[in-house]
Short mmCIF file of C-alpha atoms in Angstrom, two decimals:
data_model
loop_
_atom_site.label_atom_id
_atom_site.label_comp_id
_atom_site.label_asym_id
_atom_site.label_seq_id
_atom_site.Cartn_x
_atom_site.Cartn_y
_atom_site.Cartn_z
CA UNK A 1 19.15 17.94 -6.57
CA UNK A 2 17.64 20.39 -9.35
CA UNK A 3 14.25 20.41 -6.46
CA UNK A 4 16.23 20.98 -3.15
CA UNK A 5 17.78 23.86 -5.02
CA UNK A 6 14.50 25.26 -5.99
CA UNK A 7 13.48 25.15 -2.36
CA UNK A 8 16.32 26.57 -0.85
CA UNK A 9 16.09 29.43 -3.51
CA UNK A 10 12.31 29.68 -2.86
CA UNK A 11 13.28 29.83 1.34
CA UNK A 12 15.93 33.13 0.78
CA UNK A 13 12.86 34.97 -1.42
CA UNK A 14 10.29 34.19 1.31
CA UNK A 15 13.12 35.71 3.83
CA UNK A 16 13.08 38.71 1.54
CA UNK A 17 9.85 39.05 1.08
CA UNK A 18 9.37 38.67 5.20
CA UNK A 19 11.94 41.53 5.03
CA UNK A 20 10.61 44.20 2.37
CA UNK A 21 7.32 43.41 4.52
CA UNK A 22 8.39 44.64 7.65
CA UNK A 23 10.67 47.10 6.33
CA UNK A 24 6.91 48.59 4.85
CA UNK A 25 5.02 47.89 8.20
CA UNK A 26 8.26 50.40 9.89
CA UNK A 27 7.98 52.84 7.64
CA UNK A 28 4.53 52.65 7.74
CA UNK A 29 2.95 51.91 11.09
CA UNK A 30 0.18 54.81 11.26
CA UNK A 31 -1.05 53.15 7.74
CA UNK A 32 -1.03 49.69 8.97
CA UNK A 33 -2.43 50.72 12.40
CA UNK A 34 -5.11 52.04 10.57
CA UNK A 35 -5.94 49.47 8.75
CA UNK A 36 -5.94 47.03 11.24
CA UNK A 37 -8.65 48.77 12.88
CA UNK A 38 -10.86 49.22 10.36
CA UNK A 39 -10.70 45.63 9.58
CA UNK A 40 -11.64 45.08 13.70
CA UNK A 41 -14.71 47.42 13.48
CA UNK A 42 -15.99 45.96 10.52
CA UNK A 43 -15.72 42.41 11.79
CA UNK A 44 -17.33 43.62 15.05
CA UNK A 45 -20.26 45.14 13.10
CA UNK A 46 -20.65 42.29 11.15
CA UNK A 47 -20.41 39.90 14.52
CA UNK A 48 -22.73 42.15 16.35
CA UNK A 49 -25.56 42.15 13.40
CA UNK A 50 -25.33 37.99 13.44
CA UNK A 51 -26.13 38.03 17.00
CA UNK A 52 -28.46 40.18 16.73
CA UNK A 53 -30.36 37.99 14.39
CA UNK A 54 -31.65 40.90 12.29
CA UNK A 55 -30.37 41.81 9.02
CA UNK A 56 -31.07 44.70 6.81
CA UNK A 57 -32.27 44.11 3.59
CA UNK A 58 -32.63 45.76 0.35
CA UNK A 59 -36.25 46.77 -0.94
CA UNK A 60 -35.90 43.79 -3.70
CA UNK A 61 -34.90 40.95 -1.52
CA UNK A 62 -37.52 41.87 1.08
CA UNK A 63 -40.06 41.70 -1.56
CA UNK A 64 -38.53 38.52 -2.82
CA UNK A 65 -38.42 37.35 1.05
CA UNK A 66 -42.30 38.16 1.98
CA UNK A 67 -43.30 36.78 -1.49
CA UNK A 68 -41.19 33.41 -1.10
CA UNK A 69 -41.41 32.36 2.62
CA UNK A 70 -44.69 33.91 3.70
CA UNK A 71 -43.15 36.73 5.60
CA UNK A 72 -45.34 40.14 6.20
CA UNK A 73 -44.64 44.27 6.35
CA UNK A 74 -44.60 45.31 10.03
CA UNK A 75 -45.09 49.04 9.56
CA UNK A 76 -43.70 51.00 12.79
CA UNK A 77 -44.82 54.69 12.18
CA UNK A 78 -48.15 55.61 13.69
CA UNK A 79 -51.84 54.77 12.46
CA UNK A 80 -52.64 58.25 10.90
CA UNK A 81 -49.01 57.86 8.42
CA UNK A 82 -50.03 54.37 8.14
CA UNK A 83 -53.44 55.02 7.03
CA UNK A 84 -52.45 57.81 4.24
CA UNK A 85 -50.31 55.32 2.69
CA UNK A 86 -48.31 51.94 3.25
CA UNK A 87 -47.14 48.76 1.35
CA UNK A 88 -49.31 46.90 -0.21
CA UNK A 89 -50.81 44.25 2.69
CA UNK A 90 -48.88 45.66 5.47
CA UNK A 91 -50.05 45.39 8.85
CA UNK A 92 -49.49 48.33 11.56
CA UNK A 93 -48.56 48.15 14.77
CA UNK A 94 -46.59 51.85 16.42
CA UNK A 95 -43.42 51.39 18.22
CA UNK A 96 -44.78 52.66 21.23
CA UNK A 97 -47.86 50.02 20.59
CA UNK A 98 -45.07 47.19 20.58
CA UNK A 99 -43.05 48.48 23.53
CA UNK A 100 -46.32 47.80 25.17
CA UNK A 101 -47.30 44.54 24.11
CA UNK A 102 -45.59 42.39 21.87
CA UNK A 103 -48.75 39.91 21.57
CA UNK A 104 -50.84 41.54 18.76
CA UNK A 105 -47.92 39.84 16.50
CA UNK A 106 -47.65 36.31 18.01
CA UNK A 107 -49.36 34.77 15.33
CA UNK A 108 -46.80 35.74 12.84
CA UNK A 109 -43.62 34.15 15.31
CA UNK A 110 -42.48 31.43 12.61
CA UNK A 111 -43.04 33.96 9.34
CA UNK A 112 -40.46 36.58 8.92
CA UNK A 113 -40.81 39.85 9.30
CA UNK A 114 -39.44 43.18 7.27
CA UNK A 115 -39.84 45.73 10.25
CA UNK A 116 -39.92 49.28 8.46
CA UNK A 117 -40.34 52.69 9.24
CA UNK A 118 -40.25 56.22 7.65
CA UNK A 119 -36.71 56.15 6.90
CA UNK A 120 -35.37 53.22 9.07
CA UNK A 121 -33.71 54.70 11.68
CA UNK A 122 -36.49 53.18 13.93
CA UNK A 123 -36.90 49.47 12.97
CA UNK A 124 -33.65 48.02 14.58
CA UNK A 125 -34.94 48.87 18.09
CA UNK A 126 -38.34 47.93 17.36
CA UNK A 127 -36.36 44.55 15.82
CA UNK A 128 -33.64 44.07 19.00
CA UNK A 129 -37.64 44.28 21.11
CA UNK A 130 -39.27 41.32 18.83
CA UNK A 131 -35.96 39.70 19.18
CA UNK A 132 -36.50 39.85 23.35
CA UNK A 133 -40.39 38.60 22.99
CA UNK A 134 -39.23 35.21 21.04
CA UNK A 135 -39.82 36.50 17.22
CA UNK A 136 -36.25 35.02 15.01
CA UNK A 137 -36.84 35.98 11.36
CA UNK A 138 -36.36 39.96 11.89
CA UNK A 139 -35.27 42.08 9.33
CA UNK A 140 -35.30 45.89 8.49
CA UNK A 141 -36.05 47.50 5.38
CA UNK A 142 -33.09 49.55 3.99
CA UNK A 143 -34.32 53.33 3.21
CA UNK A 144 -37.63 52.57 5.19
CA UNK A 145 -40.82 53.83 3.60
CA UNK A 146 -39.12 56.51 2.26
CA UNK A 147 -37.06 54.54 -0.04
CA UNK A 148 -39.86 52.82 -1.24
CA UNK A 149 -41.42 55.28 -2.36
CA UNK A 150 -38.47 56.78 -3.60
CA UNK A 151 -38.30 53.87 -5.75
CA UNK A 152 -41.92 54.13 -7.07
CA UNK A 153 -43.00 50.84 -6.12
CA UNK A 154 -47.22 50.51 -5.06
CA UNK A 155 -48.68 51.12 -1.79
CA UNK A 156 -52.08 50.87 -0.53
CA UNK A 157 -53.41 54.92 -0.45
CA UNK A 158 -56.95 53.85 0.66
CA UNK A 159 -57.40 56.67 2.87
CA UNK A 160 -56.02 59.33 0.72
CA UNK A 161 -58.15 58.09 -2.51
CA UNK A 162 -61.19 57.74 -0.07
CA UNK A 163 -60.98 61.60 0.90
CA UNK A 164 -60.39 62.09 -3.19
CA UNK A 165 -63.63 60.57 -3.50
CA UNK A 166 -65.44 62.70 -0.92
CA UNK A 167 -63.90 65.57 -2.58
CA UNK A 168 -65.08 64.42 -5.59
CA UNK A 169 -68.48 63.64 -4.36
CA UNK A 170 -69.26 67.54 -2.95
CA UNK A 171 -67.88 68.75 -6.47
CA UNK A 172 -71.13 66.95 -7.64
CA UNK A 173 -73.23 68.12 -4.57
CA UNK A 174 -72.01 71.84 -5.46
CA UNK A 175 -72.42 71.64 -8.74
CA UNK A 176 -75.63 69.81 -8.88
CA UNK A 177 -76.58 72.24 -6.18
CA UNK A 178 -75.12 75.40 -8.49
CA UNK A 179 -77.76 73.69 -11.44
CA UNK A 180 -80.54 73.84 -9.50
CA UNK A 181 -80.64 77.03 -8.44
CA UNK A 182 -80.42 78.19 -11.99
CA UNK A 183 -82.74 76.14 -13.03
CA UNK A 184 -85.23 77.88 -10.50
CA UNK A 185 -84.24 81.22 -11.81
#
């Protein structure tokens, strides 16, 4: 007896609570209209990225991604950026180059792929293209280059400490120059 009383005490608070619930969705609708929504765009972002197949990721798990499963850095912004500076054994490839021909990158179909450019406004069209020519593992690099260099992590400068060295080199040419003409005098 002592349970069906419980229950029927625990049925007339449930009706109350049903009650002081849509008493608060009446009194306010524009809130709960709102919120509604906000819950539908955020599922349909989230929906829309799955099928996609691409997924941003943070500098740290891309680095852990490329490191673990073989993946590689597909660098998007054009040769002359990518030769002043890039991550460390990234390969380059512009996304006008790609919109052009998708082949150059066939033989890294089954490795992922962290798609970045300058600040990553780029990479998810270059991504939805790779997506179209058969590549699955696509990702893009949160921040782009920018935020990895923001974060002070290495990149390959060959180009930029190559002209360095040239600089460097006519120093010695002018000054080995300068020394010999005093040494004439």
């Amino acid at each position: 007896m002592l349970i069906l009383g419980l229950a029927l005490e625990n049925k007339y608070k449930n009706r109350k609570n049903m009650s002081n619930l849509s008493h608060f969705i009446s009194q306010n609708l524009i809130l709960c209209i709102i919120f509604v929504l906000a819950i539908l765009i955020y599922l349909g972002y989230e929906i829309r990225q799955a099928k996609s197949g691409r997924f941003q990721l943070s500098i740290q798990d891309a680095i852990n991604l490329t490191n673990r499963d073989k993946g590689i850095f597909l660098d998007i912004r054009d040769s002359k950026l990518f030769n002043e500076s890039h991550i460390v054994g990234a390969i380059n490839s512009s996304a006008a180059e790609l919109k052009e021909n998708t082949k150059t990158l066939n033989k890294y179909k089954n490795n992922p792929i962290v798609v970045y450019c300058a600040t990553g406004a780029q990479s998810a069209s270059v991504c939805d293209l790779l997506k179209k020519a058969g590549f699955d593992k696509l990702y893009t690099l949160k921040g782009g280059f920018k935020q990895w260099l923001q974060d002070k992590l290495p990149t390959d400068n060959k180009a930029v400490a190559h002209n360095e060295m040239n600089t460097d080199k006519k120093d010695v040419k002018n000054r080995k120059d300068k020394n010999d003409k005093n040494d004439k005098k």
